[in-house]
PDB file of C-alpha atoms in Angstrom:
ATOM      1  CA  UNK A1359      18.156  14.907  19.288  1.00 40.00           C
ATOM      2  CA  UNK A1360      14.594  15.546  18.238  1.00 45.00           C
ATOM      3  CA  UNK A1361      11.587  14.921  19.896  1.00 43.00           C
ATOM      4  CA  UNK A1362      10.725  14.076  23.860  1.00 50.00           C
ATOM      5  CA  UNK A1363       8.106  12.116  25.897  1.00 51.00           C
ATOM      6  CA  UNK A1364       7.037  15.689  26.566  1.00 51.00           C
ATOM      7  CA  UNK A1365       5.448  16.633  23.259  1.00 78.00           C
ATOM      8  CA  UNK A1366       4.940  13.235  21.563  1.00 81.00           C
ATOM      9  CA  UNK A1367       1.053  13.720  22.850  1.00 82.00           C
ATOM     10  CA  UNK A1368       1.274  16.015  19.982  1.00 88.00           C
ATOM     11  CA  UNK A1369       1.768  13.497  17.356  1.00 92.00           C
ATOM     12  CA  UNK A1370      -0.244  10.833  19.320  1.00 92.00           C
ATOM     13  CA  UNK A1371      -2.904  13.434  18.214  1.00 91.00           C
ATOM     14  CA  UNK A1372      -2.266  13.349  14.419  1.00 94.00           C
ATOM     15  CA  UNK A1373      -1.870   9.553  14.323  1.00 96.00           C
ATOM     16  CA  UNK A1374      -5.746   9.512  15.808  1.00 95.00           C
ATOM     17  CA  UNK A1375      -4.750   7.099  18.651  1.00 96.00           C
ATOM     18  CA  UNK A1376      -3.965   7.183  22.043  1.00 95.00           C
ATOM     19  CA  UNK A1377      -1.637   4.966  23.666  1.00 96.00           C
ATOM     20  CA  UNK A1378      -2.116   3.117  26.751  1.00 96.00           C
ATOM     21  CA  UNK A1379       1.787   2.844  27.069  1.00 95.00           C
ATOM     22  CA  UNK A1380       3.245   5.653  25.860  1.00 93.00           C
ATOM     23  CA  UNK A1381       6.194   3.835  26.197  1.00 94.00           C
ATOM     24  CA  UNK A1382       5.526   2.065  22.770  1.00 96.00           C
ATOM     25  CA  UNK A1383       5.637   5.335  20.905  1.00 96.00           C
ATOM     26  CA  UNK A1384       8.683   6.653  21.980  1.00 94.00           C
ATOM     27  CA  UNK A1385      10.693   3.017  21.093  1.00 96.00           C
ATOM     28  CA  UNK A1386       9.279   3.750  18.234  1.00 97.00           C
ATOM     29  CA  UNK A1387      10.757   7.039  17.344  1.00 96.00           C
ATOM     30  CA  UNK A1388      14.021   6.182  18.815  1.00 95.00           C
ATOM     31  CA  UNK A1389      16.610   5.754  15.617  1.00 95.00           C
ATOM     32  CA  UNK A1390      19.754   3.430  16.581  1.00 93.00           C
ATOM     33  CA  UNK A1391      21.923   6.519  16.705  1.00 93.00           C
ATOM     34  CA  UNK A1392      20.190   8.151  19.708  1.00 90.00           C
ATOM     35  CA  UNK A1393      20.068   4.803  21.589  1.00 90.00           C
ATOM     36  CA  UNK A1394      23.699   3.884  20.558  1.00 88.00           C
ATOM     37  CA  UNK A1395      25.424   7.791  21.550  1.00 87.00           C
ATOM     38  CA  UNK A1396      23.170   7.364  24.814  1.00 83.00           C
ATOM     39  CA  UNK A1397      24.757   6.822  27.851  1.00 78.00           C
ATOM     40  CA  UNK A1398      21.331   4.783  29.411  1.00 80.00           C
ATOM     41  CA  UNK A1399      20.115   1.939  27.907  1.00 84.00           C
ATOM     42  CA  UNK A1400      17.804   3.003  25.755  1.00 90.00           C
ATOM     43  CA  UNK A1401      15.746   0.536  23.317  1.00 93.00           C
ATOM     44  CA  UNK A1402      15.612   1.879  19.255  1.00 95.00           C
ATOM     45  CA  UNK A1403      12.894   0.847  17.210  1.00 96.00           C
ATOM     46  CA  UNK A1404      14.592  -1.663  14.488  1.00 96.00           C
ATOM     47  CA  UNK A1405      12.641  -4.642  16.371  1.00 98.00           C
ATOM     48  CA  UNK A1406       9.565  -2.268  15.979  1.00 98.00           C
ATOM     49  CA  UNK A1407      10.152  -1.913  12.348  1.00 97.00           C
ATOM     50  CA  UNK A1408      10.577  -5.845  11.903  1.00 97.00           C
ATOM     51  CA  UNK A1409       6.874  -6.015  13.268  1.00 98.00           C
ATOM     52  CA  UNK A1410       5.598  -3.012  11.576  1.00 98.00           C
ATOM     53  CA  UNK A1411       6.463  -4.485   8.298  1.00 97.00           C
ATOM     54  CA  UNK A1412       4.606  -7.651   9.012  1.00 97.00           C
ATOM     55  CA  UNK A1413       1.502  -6.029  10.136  1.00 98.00           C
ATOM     56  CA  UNK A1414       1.653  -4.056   7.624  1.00 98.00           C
ATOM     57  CA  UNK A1415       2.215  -6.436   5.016  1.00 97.00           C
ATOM     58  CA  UNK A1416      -0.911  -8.888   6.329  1.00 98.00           C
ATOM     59  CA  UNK A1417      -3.127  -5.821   6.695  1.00 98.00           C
ATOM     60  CA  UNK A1418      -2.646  -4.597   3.243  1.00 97.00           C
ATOM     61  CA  UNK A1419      -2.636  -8.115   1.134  1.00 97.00           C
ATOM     62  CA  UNK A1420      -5.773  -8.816   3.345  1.00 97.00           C
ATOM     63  CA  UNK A1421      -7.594  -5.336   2.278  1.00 95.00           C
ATOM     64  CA  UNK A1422      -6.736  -5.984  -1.326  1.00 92.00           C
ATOM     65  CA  UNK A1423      -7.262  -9.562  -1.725  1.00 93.00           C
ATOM     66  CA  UNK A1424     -10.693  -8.505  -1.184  1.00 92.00           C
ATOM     67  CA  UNK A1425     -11.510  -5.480  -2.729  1.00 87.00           C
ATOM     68  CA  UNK A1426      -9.278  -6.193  -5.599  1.00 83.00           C
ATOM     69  CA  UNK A1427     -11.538  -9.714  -6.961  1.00 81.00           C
ATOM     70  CA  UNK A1428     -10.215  -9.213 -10.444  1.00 75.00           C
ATOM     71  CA  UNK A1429      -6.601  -8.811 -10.021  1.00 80.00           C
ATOM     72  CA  UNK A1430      -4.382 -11.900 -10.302  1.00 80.00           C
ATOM     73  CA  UNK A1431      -1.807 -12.736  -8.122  1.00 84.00           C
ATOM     74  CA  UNK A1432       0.744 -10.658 -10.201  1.00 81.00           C
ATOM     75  CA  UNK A1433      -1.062  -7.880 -10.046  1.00 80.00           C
ATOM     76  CA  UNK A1434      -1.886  -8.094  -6.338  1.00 87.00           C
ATOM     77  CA  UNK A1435       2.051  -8.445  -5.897  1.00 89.00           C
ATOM     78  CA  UNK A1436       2.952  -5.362  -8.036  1.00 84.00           C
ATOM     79  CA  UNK A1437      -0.006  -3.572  -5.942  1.00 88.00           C
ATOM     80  CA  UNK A1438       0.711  -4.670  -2.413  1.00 91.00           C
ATOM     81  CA  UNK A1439       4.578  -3.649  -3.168  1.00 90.00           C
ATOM     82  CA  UNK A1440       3.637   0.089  -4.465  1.00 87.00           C
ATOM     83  CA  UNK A1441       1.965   0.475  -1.560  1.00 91.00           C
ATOM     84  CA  UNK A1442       4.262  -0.517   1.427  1.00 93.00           C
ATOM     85  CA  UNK A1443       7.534   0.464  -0.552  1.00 91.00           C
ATOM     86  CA  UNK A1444       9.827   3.000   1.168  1.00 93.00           C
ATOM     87  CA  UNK A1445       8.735   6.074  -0.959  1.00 91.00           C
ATOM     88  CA  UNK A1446       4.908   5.504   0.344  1.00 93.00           C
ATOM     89  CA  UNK A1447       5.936   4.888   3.709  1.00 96.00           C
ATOM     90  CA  UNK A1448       7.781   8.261   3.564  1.00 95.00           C
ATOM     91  CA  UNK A1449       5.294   9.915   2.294  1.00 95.00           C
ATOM     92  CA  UNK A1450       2.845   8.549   4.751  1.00 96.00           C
ATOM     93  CA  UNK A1451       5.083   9.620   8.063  1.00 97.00           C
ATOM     94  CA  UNK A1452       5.803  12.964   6.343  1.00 96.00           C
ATOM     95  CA  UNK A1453       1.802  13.564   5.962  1.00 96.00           C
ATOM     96  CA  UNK A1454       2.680  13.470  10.450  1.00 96.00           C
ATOM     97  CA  UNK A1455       5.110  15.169  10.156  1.00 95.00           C
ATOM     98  CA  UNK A1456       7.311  12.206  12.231  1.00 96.00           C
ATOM     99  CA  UNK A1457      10.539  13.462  11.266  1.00 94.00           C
ATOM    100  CA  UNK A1458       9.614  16.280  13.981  1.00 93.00           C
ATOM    101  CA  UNK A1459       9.744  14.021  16.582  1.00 94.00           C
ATOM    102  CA  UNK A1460      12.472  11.642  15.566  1.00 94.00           C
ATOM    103  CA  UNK A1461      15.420  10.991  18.299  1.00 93.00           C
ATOM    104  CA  UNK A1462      18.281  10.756  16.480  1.00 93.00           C
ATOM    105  CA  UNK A1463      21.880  11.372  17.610  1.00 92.00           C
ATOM    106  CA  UNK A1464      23.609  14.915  16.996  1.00 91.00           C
ATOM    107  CA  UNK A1465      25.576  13.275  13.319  1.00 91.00           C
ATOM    108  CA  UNK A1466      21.781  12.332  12.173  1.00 90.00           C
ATOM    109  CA  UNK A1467      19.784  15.401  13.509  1.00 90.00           C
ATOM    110  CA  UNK A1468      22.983  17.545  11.806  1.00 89.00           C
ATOM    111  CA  UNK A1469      22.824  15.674   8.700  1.00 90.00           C
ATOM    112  CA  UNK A1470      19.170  15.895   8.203  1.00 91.00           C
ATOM    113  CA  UNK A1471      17.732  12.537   9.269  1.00 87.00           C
ATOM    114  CA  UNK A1472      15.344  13.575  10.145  1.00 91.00           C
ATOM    115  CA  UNK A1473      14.412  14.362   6.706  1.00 92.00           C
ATOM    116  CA  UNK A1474      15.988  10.999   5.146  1.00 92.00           C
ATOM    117  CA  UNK A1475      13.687   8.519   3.639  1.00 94.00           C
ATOM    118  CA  UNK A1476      14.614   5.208   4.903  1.00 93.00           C
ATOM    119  CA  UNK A1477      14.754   6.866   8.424  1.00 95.00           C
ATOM    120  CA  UNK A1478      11.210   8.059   7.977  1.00 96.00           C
ATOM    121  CA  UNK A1479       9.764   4.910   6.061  1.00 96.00           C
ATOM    122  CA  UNK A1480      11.068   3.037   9.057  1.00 96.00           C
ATOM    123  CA  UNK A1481      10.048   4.667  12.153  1.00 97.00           C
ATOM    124  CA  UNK A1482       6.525   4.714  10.210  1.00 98.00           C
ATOM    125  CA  UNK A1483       6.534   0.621  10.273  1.00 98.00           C
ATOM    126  CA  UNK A1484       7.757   1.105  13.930  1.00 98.00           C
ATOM    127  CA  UNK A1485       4.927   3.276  14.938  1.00 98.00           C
ATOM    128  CA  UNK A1486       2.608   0.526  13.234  1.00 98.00           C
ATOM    129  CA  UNK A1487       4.144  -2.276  15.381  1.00 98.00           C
ATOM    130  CA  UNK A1488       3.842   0.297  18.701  1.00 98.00           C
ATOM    131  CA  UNK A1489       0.169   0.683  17.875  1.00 98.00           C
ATOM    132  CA  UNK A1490      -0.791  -3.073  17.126  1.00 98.00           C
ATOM    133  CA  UNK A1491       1.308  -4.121  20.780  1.00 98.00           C
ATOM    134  CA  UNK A1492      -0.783  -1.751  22.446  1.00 98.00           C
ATOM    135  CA  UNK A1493      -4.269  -1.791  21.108  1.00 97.00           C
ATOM    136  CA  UNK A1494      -3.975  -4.915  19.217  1.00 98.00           C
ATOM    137  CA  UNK A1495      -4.998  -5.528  14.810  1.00 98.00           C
ATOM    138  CA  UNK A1496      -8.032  -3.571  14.694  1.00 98.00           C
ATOM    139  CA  UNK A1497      -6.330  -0.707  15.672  1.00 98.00           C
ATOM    140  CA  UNK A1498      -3.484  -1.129  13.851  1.00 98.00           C
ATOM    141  CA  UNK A1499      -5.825  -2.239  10.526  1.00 98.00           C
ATOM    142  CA  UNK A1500      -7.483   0.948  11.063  1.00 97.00           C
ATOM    143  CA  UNK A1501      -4.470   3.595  11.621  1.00 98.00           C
ATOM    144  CA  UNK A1502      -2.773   1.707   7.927  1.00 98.00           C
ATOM    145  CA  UNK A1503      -6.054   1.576   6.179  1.00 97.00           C
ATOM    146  CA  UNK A1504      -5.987   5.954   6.506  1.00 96.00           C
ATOM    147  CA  UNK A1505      -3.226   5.960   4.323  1.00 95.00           C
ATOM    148  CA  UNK A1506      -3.612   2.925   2.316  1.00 93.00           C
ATOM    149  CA  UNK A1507      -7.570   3.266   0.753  1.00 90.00           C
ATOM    150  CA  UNK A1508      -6.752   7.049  -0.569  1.00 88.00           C
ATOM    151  CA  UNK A1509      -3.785   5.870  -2.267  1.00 83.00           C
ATOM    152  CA  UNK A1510      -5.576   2.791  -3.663  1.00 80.00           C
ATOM    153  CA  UNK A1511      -8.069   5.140  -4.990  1.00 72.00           C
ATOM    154  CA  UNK A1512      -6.037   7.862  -6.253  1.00 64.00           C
ATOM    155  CA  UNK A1513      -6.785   7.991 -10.070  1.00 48.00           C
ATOM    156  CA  UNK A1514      -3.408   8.929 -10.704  1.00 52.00           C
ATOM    157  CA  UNK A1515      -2.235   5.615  -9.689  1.00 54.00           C
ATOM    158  CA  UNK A1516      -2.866   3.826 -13.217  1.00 48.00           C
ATOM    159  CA  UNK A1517      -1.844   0.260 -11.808  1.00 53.00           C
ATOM    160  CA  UNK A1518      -4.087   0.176  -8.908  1.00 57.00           C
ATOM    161  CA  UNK A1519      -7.292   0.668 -11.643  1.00 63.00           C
ATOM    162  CA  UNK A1520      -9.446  -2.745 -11.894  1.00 72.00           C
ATOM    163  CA  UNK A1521      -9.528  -2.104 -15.963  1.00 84.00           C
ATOM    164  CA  UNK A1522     -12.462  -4.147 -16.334  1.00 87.00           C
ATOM    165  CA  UNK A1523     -14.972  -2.555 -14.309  1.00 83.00           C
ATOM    166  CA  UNK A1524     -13.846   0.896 -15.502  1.00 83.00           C
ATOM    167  CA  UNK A1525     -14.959  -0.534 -19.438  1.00 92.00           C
ATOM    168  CA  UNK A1526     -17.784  -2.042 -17.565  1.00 89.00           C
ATOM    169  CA  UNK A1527     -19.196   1.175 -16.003  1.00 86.00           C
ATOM    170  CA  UNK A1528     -18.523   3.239 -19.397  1.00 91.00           C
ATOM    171  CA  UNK A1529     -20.114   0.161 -21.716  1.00 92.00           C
ATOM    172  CA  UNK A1530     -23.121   0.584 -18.835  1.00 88.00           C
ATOM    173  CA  UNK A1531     -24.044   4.040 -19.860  1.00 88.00           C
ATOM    174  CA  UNK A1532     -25.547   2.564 -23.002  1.00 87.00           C
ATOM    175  CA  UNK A1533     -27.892  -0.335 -21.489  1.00 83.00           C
ATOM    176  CA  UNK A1534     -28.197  -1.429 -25.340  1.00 87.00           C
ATOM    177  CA  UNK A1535     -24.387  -2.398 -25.602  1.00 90.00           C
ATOM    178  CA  UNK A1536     -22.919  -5.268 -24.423  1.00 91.00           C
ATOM    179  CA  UNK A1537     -19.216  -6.505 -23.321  1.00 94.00           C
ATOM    180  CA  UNK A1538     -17.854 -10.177 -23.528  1.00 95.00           C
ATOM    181  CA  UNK A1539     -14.528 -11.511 -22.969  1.00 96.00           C
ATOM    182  CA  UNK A1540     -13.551 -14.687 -24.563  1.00 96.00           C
ATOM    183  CA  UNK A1541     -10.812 -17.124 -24.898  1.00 96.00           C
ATOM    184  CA  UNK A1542      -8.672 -17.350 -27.778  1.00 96.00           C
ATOM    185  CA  UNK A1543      -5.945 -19.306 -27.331  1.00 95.00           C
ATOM    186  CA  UNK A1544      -3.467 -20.424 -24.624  1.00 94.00           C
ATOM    187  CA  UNK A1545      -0.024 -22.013 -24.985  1.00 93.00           C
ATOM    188  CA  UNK A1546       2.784 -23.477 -22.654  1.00 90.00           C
ATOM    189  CA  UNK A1547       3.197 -26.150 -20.047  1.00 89.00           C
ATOM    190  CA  UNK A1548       0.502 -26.631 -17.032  1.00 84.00           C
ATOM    191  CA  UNK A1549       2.910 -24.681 -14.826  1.00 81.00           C
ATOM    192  CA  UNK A1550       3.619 -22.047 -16.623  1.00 83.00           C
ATOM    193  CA  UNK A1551       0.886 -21.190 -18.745  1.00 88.00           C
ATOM    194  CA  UNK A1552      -0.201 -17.759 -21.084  1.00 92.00           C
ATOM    195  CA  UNK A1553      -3.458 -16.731 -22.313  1.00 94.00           C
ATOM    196  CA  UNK A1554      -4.518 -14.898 -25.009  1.00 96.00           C
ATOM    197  CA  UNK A1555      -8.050 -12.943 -24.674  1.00 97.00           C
ATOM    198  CA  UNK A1556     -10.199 -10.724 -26.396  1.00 97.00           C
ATOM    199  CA  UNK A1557     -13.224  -8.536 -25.659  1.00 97.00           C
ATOM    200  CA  UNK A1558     -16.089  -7.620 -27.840  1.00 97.00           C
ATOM    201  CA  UNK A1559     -18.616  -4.987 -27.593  1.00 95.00           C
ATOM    202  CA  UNK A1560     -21.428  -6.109 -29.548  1.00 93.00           C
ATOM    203  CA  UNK A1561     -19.470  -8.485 -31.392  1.00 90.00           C
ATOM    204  CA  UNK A1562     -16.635  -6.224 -32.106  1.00 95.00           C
ATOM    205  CA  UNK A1563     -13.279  -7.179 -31.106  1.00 96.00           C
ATOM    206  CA  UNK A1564     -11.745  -4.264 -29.407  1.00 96.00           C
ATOM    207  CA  UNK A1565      -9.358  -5.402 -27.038  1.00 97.00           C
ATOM    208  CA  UNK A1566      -6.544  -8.240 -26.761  1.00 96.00           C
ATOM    209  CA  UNK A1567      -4.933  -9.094 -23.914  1.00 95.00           C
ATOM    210  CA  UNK A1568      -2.144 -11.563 -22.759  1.00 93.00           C
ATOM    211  CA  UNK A1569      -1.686 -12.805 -19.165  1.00 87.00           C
ATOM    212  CA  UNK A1570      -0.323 -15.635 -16.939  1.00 84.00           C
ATOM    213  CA  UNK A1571      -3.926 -16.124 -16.032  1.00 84.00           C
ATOM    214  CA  UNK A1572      -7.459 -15.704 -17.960  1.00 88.00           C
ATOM    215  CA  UNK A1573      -7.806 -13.060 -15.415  1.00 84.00           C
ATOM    216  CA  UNK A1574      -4.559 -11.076 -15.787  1.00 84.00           C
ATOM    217  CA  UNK A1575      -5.485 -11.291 -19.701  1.00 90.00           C
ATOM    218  CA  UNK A1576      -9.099 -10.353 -19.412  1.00 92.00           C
ATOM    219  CA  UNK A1577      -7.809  -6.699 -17.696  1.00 87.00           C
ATOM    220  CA  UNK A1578      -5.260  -6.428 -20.139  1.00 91.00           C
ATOM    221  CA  UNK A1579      -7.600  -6.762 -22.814  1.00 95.00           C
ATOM    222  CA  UNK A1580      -9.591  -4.592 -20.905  1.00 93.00           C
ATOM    223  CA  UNK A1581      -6.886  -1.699 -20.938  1.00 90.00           C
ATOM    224  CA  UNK A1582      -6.638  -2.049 -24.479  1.00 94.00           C
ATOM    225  CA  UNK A1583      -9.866  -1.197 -25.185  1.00 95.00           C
ATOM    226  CA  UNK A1584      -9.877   1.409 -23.068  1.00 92.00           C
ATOM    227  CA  UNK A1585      -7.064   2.972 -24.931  1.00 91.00           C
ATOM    228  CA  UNK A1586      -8.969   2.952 -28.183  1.00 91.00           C
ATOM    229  CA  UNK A1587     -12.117   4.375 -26.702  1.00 89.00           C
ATOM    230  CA  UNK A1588      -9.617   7.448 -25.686  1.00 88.00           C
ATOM    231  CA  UNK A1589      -9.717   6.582 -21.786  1.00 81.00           C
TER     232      UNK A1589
END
């Protein structure tokens, strides 16, 4: 067994919230092989992790639906998945170091669970759910938003780039050049249409682009150009 309602003030700490029921935090970091070797009935937190996935999910399509106007729904998908996937949500608990306060049974603990991915992915959805039952969405939006905006904005992360405002703010340095994005041809049935478009600078084609929707095309004409201008 790791961890104890003794020092899990210490991690209330790092997650930058305090609980009102500190009873919601330690559900939360109680794996199903503590509560099932326990001789009390004790709760784990797999119905925390149900909820922690669905807050989690809302909170992140919501932040990116809006701050992402020019991705398509694909795009959005692909986005929204990278960010809640199980290798994020490790890193993210890791970053708390949650595996230090884990209760797991002696197998687990012995067999480094506390270490494990899925293990720490899912007690971090748990501790999301513990949060939103006791301080409600805003709290909970604000504890996932810590991890989720730096990641967004990490320029490593090639597919969360909008590709069209990066050519936008480059084309921008020179006020006397100018970008536009045009239609060239689209094919397939009204339900399951593709678009072809390319972008000019000053009448210069020097991007194509294909996409499910003008929008998906436009940024990947957008990435194509960026590739030939060596970005």
């Amino acid at each position: 067994m790791k961890g104890s309602d003794t020092n899990i003030k210490v991690l209330e700490k790092s997650l930058g919230y305090k609980f009102k029921n500190l009873n919601y935090l330690s559900t939360a970091l109680t794996h199903s092989s503590y509560a099932n070797e326990s001789k009390a009935k004790i709760k784990c937190n797999e119905r925390l992790e149900f909820l922690g996935d669905a807050v989690l999910g809302i909170i992140v399509s919501d932040y990116i639906f809006a701050h992402c106007p020019d991705f398509p729904e694909g795009e959005l998908t692909k986005l929204r998945a990278s960010l809640v996937c199980e290798k994020s949500l490790c890193k993210f608990s890791k970053s708390l170091n949650v595996g230090d306060f884990l209760k797991l049974s002696h197998g687990e603990a012995n067999s480094d669970g506390a270490k494990r991915p899925s293990i720490l992915a899912d007690a971090f959805e748990a501790i999301i759910a513990a949060i939103y039952l006791d301080g409600g969405i805003d709290c909970a939006r604000e504890f996932i938003l810590r991890f989720i905006i730096p990641d967004i904005k990490d320029p490593k992360a090639s597919m969360f780039k909008d590709y069209k405002t990066q050519l936008q703010e480059i084309v921008q340095q020179n006020r006397e050049e100018t970008l536009e994005y045009t239609l060239v041809d689209q094919t397939g049935p009204d339900h399951d249409k593709r678009f072809l478009v390319q972008v000019c600078l000053n009448n210069n084609v020097i991007g194509k682009g294909k996409g499910k929707s003008k929008k998906e095309a436009e940024q990947q004409a957008a990435r194509e150009a960026l590739k030939l201008m060596g970005y």
